[in-house]
Coordinates of N, CA and C and ligand atoms in Angstrom, one line a residue:
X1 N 0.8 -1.2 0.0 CA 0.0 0.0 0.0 C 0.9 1.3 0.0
X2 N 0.4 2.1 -0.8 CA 1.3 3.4 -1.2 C 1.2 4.5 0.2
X3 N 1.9 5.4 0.7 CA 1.8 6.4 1.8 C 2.0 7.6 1.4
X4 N 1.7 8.3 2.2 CA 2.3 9.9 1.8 C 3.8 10.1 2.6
X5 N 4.0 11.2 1.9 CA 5.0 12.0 2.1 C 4.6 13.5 2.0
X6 N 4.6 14.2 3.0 CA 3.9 15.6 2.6 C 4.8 16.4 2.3
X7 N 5.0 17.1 1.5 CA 6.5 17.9 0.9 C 5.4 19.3 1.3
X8 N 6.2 20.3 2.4 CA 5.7 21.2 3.2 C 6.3 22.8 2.7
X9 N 7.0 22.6 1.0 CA 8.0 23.6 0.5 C 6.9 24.8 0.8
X10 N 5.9 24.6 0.3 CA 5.2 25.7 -0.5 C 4.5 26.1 1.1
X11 N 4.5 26.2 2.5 CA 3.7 26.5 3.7 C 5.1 27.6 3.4
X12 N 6.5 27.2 3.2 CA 7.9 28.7 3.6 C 7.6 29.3 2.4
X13 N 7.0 28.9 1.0 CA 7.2 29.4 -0.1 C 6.0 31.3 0.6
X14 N 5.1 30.6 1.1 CA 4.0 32.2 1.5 C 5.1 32.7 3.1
X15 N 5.5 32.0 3.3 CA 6.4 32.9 4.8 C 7.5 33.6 3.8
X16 N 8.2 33.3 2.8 CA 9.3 33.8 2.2 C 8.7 35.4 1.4
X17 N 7.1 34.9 0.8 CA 6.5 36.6 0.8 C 6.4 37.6 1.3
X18 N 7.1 37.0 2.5 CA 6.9 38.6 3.4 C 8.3 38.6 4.4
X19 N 9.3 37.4 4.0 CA 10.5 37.0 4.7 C 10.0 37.6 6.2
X20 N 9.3 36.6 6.8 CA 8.8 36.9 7.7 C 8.7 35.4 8.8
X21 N 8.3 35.3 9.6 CA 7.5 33.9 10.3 C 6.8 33.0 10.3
X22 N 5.7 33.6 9.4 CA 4.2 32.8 9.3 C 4.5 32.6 8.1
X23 N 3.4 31.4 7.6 CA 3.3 30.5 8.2 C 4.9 29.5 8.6
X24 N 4.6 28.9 9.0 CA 5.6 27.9 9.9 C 6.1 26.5 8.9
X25 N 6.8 25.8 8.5 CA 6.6 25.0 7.8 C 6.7 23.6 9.0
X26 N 7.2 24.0 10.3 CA 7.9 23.2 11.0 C 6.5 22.7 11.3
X27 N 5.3 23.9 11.4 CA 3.8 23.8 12.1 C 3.2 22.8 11.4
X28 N 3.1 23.3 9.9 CA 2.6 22.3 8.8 C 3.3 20.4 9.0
X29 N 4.7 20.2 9.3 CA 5.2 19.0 9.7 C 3.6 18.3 10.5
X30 N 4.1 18.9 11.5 CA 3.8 17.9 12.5 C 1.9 18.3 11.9
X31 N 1.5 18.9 11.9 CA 0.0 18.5 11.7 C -0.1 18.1 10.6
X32 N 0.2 17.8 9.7 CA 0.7 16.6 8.4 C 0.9 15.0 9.3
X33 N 1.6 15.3 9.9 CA 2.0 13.3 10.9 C 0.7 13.5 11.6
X34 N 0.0 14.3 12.2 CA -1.0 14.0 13.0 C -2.1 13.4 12.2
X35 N -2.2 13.8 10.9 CA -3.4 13.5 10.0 C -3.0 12.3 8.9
X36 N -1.8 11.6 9.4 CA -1.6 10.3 8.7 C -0.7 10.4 7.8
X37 N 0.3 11.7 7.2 CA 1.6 11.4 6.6 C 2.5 11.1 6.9
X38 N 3.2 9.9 6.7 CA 4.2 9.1 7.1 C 5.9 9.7 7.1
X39 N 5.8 10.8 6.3 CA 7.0 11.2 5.6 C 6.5 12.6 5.5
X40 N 7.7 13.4 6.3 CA 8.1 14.8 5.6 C 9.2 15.6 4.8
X41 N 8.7 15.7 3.8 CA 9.5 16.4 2.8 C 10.1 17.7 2.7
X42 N 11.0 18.1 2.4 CA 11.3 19.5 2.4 C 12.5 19.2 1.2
X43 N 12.4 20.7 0.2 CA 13.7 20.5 -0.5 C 14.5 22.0 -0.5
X44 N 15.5 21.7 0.1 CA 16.4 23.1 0.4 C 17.4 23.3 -0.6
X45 N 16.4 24.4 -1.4 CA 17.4 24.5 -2.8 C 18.4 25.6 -2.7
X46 N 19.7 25.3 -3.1 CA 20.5 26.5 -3.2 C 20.2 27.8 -3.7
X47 N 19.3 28.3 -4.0 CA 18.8 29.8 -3.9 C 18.6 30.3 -3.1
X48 N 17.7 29.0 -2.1 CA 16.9 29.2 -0.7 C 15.4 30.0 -0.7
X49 N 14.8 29.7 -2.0 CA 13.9 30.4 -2.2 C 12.3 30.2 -1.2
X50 N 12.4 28.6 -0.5 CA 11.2 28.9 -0.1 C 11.9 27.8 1.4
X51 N 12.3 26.9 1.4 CA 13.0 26.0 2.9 C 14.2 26.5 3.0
X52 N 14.5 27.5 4.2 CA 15.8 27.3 4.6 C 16.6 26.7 5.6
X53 N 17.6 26.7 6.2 CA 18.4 25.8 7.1 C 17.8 25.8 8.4
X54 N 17.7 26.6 8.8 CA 16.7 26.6 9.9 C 15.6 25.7 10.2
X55 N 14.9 25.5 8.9 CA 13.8 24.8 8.7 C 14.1 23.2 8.9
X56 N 15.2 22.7 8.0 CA 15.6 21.4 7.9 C 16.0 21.1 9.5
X57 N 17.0 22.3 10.2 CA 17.8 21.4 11.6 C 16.4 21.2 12.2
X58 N 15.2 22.0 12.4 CA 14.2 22.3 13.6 C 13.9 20.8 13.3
X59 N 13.0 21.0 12.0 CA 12.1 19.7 11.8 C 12.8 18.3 12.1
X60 N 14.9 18.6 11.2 CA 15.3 17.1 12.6 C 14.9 16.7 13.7
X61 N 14.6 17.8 14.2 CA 14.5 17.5 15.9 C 12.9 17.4 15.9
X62 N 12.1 18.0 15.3 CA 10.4 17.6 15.8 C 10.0 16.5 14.8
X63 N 10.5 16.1 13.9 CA 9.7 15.0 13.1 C 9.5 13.6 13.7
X64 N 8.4 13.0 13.4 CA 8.7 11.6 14.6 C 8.4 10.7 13.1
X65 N 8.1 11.0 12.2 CA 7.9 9.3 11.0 C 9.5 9.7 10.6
X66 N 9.5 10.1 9.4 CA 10.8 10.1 8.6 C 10.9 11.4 8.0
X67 N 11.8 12.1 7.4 CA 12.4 13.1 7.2 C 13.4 12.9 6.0
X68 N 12.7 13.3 4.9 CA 13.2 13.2 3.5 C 13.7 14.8 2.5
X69 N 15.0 14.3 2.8 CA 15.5 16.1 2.3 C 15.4 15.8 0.8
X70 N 15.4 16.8 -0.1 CA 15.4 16.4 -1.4 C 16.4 18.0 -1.7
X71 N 17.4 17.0 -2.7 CA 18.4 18.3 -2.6 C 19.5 18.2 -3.9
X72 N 20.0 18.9 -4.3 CA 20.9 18.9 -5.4 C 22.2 18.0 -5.1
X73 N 22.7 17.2 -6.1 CA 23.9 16.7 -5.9 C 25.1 17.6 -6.1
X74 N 25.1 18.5 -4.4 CA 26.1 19.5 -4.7 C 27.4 19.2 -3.5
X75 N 28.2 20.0 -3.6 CA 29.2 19.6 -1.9 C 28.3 20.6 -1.3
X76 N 28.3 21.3 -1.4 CA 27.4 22.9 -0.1 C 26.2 21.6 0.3
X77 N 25.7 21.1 -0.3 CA 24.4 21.0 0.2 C 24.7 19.2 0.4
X78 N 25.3 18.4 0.3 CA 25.8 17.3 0.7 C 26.3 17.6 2.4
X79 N 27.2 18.6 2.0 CA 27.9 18.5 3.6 C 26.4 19.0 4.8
X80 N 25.6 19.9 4.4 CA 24.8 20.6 5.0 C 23.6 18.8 5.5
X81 N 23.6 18.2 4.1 CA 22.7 16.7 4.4 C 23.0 16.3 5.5
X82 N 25.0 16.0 5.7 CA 25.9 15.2 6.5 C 25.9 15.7 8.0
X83 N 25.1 16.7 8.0 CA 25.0 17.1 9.5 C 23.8 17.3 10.0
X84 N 22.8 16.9 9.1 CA 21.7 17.0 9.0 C 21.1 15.5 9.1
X85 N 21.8 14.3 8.6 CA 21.0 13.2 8.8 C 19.8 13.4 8.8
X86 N 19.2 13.8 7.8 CA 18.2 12.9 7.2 C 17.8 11.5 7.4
X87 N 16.4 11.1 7.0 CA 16.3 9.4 7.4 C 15.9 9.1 5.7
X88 N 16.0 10.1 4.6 CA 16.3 9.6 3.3 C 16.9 11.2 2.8
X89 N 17.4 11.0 1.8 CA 17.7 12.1 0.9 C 17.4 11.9 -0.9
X90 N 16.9 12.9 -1.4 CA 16.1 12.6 -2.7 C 17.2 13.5 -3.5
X91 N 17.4 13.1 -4.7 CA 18.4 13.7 -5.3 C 17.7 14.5 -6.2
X92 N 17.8 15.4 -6.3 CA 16.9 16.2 -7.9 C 17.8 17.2 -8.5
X93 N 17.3 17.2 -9.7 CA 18.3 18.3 -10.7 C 17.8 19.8 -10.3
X94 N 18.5 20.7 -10.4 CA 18.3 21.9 -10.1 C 18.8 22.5 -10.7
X95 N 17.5 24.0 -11.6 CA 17.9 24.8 -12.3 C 17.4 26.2 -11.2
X96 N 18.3 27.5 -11.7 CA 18.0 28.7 -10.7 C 16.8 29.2 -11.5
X97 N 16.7 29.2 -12.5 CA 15.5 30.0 -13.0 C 14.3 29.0 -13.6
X98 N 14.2 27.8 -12.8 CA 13.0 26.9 -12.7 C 12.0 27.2 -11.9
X99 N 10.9 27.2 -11.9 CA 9.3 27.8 -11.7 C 9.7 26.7 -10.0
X100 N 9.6 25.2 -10.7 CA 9.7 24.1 -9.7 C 10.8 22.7 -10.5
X101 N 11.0 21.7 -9.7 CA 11.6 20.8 -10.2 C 11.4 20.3 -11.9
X102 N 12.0 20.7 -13.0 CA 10.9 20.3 -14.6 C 11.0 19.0 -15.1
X103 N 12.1 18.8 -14.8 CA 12.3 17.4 -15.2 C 13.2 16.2 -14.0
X104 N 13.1 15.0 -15.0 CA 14.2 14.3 -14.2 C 15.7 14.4 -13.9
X105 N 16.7 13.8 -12.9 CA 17.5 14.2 -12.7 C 18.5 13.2 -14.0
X106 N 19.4 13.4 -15.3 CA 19.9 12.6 -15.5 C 21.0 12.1 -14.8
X107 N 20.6 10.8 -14.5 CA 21.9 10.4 -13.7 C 23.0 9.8 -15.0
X108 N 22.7 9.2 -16.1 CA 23.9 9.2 -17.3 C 24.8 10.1 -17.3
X109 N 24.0 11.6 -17.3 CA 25.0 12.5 -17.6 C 25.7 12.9 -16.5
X110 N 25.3 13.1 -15.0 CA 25.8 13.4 -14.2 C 26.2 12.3 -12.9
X111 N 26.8 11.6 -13.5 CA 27.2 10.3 -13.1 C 28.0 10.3 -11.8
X112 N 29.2 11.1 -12.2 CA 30.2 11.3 -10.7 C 29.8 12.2 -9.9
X113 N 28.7 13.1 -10.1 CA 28.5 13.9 -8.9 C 27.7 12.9 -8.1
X114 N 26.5 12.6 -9.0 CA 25.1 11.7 -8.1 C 25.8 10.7 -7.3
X115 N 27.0 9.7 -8.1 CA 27.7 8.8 -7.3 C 28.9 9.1 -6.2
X116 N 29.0 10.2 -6.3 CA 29.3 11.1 -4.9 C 28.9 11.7 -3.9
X117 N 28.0 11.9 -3.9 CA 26.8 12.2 -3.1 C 26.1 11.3 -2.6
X118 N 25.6 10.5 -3.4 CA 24.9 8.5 -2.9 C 26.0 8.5 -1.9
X119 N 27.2 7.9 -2.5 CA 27.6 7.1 -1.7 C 28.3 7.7 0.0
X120 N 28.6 9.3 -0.7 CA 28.7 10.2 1.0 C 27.8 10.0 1.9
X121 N 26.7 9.8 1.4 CA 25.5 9.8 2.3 C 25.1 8.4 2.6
X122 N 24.8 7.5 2.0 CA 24.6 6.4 2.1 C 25.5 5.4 2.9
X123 N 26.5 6.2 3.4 CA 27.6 5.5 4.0 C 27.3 6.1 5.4
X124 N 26.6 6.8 5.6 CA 26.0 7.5 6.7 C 24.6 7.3 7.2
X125 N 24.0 6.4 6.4 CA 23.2 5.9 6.7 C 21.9 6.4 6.3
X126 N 21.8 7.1 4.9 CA 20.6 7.8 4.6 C 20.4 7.1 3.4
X127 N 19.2 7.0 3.7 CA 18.2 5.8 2.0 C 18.2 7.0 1.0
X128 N 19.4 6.7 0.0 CA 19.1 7.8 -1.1 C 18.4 7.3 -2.4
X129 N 17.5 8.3 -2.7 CA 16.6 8.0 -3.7 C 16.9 9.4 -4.7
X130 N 16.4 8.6 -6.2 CA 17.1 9.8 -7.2 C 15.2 9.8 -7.7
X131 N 15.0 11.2 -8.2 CA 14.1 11.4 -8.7 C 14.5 11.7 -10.5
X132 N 14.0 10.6 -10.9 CA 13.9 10.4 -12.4 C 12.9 10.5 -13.3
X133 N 12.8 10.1 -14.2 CA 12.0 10.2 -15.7 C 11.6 9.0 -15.6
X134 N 10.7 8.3 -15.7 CA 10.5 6.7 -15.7 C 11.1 6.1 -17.4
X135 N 12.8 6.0 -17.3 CA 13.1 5.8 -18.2 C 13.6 4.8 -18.0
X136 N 14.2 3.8 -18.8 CA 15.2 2.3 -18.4 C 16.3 3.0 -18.1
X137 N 17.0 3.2 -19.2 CA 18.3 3.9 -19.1 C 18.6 4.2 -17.5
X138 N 17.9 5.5 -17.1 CA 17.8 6.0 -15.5 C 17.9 5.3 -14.4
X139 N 16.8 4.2 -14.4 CA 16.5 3.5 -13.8 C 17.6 2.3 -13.5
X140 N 18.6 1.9 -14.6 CA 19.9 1.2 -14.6 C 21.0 2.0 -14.0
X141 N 21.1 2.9 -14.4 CA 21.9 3.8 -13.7 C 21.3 4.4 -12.4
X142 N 20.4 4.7 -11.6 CA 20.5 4.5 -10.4 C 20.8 3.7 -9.6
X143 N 20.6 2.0 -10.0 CA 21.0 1.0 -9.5 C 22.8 1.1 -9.4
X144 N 23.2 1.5 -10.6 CA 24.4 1.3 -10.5 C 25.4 2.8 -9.8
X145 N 24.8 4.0 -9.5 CA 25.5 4.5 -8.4 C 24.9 4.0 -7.0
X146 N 24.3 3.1 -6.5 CA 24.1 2.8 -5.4 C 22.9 3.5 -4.7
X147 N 22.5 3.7 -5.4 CA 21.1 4.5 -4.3 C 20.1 3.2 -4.6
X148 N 19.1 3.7 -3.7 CA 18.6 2.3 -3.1 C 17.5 2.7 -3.5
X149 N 16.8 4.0 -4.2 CA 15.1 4.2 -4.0 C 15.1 4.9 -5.7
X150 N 14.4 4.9 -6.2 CA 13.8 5.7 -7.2 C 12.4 7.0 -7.6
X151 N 12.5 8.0 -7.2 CA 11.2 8.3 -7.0 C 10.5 9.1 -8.4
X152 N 9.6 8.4 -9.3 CA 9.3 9.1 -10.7 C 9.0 9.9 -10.6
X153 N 9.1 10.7 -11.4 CA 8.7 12.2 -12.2 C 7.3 12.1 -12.5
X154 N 6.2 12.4 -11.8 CA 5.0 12.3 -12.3 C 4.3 13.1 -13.3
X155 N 5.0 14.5 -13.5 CA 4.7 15.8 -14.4 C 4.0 15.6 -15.6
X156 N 5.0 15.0 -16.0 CA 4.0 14.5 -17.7 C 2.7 13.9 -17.1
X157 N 2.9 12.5 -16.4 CA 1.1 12.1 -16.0 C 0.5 13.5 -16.0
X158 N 0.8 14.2 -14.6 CA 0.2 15.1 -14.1 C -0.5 16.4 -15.4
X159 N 0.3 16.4 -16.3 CA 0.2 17.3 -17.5 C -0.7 16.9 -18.2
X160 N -1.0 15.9 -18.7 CA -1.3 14.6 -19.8 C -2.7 14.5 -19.7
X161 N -3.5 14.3 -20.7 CA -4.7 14.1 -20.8 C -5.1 13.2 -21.8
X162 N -6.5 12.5 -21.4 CA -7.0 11.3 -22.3 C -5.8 10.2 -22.3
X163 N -5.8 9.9 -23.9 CA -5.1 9.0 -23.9 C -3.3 8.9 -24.0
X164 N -2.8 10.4 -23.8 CA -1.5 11.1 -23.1 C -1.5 10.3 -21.9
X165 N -2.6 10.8 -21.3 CA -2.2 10.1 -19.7 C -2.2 9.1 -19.8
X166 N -3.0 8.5 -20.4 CA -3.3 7.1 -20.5 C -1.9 6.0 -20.5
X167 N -1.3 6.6 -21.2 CA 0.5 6.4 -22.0 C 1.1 6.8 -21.5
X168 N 1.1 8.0 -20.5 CA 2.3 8.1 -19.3 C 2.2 7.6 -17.9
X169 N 0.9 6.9 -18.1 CA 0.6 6.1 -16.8 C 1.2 4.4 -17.4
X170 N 1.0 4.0 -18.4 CA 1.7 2.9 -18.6 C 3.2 2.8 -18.7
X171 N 3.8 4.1 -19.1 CA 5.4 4.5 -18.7 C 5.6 4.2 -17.7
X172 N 4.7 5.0 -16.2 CA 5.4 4.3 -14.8 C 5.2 3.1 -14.5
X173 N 3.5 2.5 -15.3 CA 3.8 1.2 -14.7 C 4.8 -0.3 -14.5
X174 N 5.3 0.4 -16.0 CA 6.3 -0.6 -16.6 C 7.9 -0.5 -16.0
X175 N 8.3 1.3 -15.9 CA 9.2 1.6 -15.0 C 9.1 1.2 -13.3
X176 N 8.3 1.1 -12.4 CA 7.9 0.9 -11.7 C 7.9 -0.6 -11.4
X177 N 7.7 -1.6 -12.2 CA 7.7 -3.1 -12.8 C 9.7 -3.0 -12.8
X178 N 10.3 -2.4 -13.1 CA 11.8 -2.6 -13.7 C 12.7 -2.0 -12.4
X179 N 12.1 -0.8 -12.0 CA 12.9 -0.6 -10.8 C 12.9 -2.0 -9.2
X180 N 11.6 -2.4 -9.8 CA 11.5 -3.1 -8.2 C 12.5 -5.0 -8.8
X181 N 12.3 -4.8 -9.9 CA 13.2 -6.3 -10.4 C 14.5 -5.9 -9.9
X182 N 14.9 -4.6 -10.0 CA 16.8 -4.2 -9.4 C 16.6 -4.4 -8.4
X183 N 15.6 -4.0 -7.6 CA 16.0 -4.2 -6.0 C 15.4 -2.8 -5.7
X184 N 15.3 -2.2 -6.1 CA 15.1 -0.9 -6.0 C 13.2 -0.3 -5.4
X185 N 13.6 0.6 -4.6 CA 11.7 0.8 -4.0 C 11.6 2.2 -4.4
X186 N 10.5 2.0 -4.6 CA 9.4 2.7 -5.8 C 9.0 4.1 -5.5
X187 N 9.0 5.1 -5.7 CA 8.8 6.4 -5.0 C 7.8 7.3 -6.1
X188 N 7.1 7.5 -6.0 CA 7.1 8.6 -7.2 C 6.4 10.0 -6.8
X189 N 6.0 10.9 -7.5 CA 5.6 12.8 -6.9 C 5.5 13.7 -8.1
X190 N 4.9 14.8 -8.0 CA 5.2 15.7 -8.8 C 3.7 15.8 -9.4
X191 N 3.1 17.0 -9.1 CA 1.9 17.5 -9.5 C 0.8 16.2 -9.7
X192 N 0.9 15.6 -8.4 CA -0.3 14.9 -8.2 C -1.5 15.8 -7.1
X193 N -2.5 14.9 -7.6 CA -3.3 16.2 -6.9 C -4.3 15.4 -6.8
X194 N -6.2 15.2 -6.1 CA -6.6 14.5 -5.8 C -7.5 13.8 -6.6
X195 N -7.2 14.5 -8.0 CA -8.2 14.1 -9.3 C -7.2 13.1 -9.9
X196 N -6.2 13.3 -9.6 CA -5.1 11.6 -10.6 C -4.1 11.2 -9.6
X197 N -4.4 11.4 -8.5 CA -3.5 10.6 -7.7 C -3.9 8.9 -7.7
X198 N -4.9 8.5 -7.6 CA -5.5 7.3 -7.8 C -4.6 6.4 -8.4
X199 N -4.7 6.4 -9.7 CA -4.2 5.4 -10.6 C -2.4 5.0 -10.3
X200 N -1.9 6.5 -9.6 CA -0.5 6.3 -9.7 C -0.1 5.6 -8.0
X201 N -1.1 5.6 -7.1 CA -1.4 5.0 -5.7 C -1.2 3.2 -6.2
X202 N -2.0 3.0 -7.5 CA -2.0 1.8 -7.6 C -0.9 1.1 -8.6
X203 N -0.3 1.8 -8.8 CA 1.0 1.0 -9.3 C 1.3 0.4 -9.1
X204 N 2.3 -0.6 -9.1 CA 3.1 -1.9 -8.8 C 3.7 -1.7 -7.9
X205 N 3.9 -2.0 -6.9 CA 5.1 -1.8 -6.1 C 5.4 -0.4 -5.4
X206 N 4.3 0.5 -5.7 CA 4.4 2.1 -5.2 C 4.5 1.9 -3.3
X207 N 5.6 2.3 -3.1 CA 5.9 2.5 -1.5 C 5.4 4.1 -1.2
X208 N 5.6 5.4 -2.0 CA 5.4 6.7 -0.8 C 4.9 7.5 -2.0
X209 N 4.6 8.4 -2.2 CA 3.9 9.6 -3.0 C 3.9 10.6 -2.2
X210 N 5.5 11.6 -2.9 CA 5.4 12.8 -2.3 C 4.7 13.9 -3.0
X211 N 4.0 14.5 -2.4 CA 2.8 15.5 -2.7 C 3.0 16.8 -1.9
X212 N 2.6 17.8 -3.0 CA 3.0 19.3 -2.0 C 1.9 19.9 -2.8
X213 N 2.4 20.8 -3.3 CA 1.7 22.2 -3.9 C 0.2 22.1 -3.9
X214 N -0.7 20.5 -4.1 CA -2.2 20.6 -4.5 C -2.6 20.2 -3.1
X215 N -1.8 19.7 -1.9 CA -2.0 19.3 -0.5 C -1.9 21.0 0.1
X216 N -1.1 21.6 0.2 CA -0.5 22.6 0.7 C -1.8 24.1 0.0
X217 N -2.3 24.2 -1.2 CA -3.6 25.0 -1.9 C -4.7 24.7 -1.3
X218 N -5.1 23.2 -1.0 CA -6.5 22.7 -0.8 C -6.6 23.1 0.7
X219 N -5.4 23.3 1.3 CA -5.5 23.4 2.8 C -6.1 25.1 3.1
X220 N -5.9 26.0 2.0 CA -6.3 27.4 2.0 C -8.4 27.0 2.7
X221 N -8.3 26.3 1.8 CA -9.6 26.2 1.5 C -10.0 25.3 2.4
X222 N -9.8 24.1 3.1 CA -10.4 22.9 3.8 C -9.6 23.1 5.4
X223 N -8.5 23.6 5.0 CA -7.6 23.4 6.2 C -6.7 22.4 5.9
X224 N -5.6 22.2 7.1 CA -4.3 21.5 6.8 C -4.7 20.0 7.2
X225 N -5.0 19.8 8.2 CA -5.9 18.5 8.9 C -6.2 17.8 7.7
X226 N -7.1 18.3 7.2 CA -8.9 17.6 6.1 C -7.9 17.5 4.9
X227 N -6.9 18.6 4.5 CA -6.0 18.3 3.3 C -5.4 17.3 3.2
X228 N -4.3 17.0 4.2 CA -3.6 15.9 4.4 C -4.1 14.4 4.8
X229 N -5.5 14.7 5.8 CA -6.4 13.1 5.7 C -6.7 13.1 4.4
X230 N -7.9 13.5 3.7 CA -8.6 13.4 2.6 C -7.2 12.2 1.2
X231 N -6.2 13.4 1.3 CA -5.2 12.8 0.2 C -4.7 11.1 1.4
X232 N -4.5 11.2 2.2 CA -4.5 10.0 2.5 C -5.5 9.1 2.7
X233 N -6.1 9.2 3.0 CA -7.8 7.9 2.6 C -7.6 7.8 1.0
X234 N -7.4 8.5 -0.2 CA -7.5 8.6 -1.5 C -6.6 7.3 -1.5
X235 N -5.1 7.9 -1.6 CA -4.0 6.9 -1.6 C -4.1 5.2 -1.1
X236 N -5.0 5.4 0.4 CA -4.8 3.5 0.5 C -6.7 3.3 0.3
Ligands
PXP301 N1 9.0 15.1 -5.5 C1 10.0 15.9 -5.8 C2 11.3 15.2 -6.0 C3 9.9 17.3 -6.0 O1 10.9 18.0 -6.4 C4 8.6 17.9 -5.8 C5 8.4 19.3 -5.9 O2 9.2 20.0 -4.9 C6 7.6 17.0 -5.3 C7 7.8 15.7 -5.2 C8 6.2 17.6 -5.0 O3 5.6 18.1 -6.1 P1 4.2 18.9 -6.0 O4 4.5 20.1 -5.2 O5 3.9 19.2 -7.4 O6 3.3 18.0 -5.3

């Protein structure tokens, strides 16, 4: 059965509008675990545009499920991981003048950084997971720098309509099928929301679905509680 992960960027993304206090992301944490997410997410991107350091040490200390940084394969933000222990770290590509995450991370092309960063961390004891494209290629090559988790790029689903979706939902199925034959557990995210999270809940082998921006909107409107239950009842 698939779980959440609540990715809590976008609660600092409206505190960062007024570089101010409120809202809290650490607040958003824990009333996310109270309402059934397993996993908190945060991704502290080198710009620092919406999670900053502050954010990451606190929540070490208040999170009680698990604590999943998602972060560039960089040294600044490796060593910042290594003191930070995390209980996973998610690797993603990072551009400065990207809206949000756009694509997958290639690990072909960026082979010795990702495999430097895996294994810094991994040797420390954090389940690294790369966030990819549900491609073979990818999917071989995360096995072979050593990370242990794969989490797909859901974007295109999430973009995709009729029989698009239809065809990028049989993409993860099959990648999702190929990751778990490596050994590898199953992660996927990325502009899911309560109208297509369904079908990608029932994948093969789906362990967590990290979800932000349509959990973190709906809460304007329902509250943080009802946001975070609701997408979880959906999911199992
Ligand atoms: N997973 C990863 C690796 C991401 O980078 C993001 C966006 O920060 C998400 C999941 C969550 O995406 P969304 O905010 O669209 O739910």
């Amino acid at each position: 059965m698939a779980t959440l992960g609540l990715n809590v960027d976008h609660t600092a993304t409206v505190r960062q509008a007024r570089r101010g206090t409120e809202p809290d992301p650490v607040a958003a944490a824990l009333i996310g675990e109270m309402a059934g997410a397993v996993c908190i997410t945060v991704h502290l991107r080198e710009d620092r545009r919406h999670i900053q350091d502050r954010d990451v040490f606190l929540l070490r200390e208040v999170v009680q499920t698990r604590l999943n940084l998602e972060m560039a394969a960089t040294e600044e933000i490796t060593k910042i991981a290594l003191d930070l222990r995390p209980d996973q770290a998610t690797i993603v590509p990072e551009k400065r003048e990207e809206v949000t995450t756009e694509g997958g991370l290639d690990v072909v092309a960026n082979r010795a950084a990702v495999e430097w960063t895996t294994k810094t961390l991994r040797d420390k004891g954090v389940l690294i997971s790369l966030f990819i494209d549900p491609d073979e290629a990818q999917i071989a090559a995360t096995r072979e720098v050593g990370a242990q988790a794969v989490e797909f790029h859901t974007g295109a689903y999430a973009n995709a309509r009729g029989s698009e979706q239809a065809a990028e939902l049989e993409r993860l199925r099959v990648a999702s099928l190929a990751a778990h034959a490596l050994g590898l557990q199953v992660n996927a995210g990325h502009g899911l929301n309560m109208v297509n999270v369904v079908p990608v809940a029932r994948l093969p082998h789906m362990v967590e679905l990290n979800i932000g921006h349509s959990i973190i909107s709906r809460a304007l409107f329902v509250g943080l509680e009802r946001a975070v239950r609701e997408m979880v009842e959906l999911i199992r």
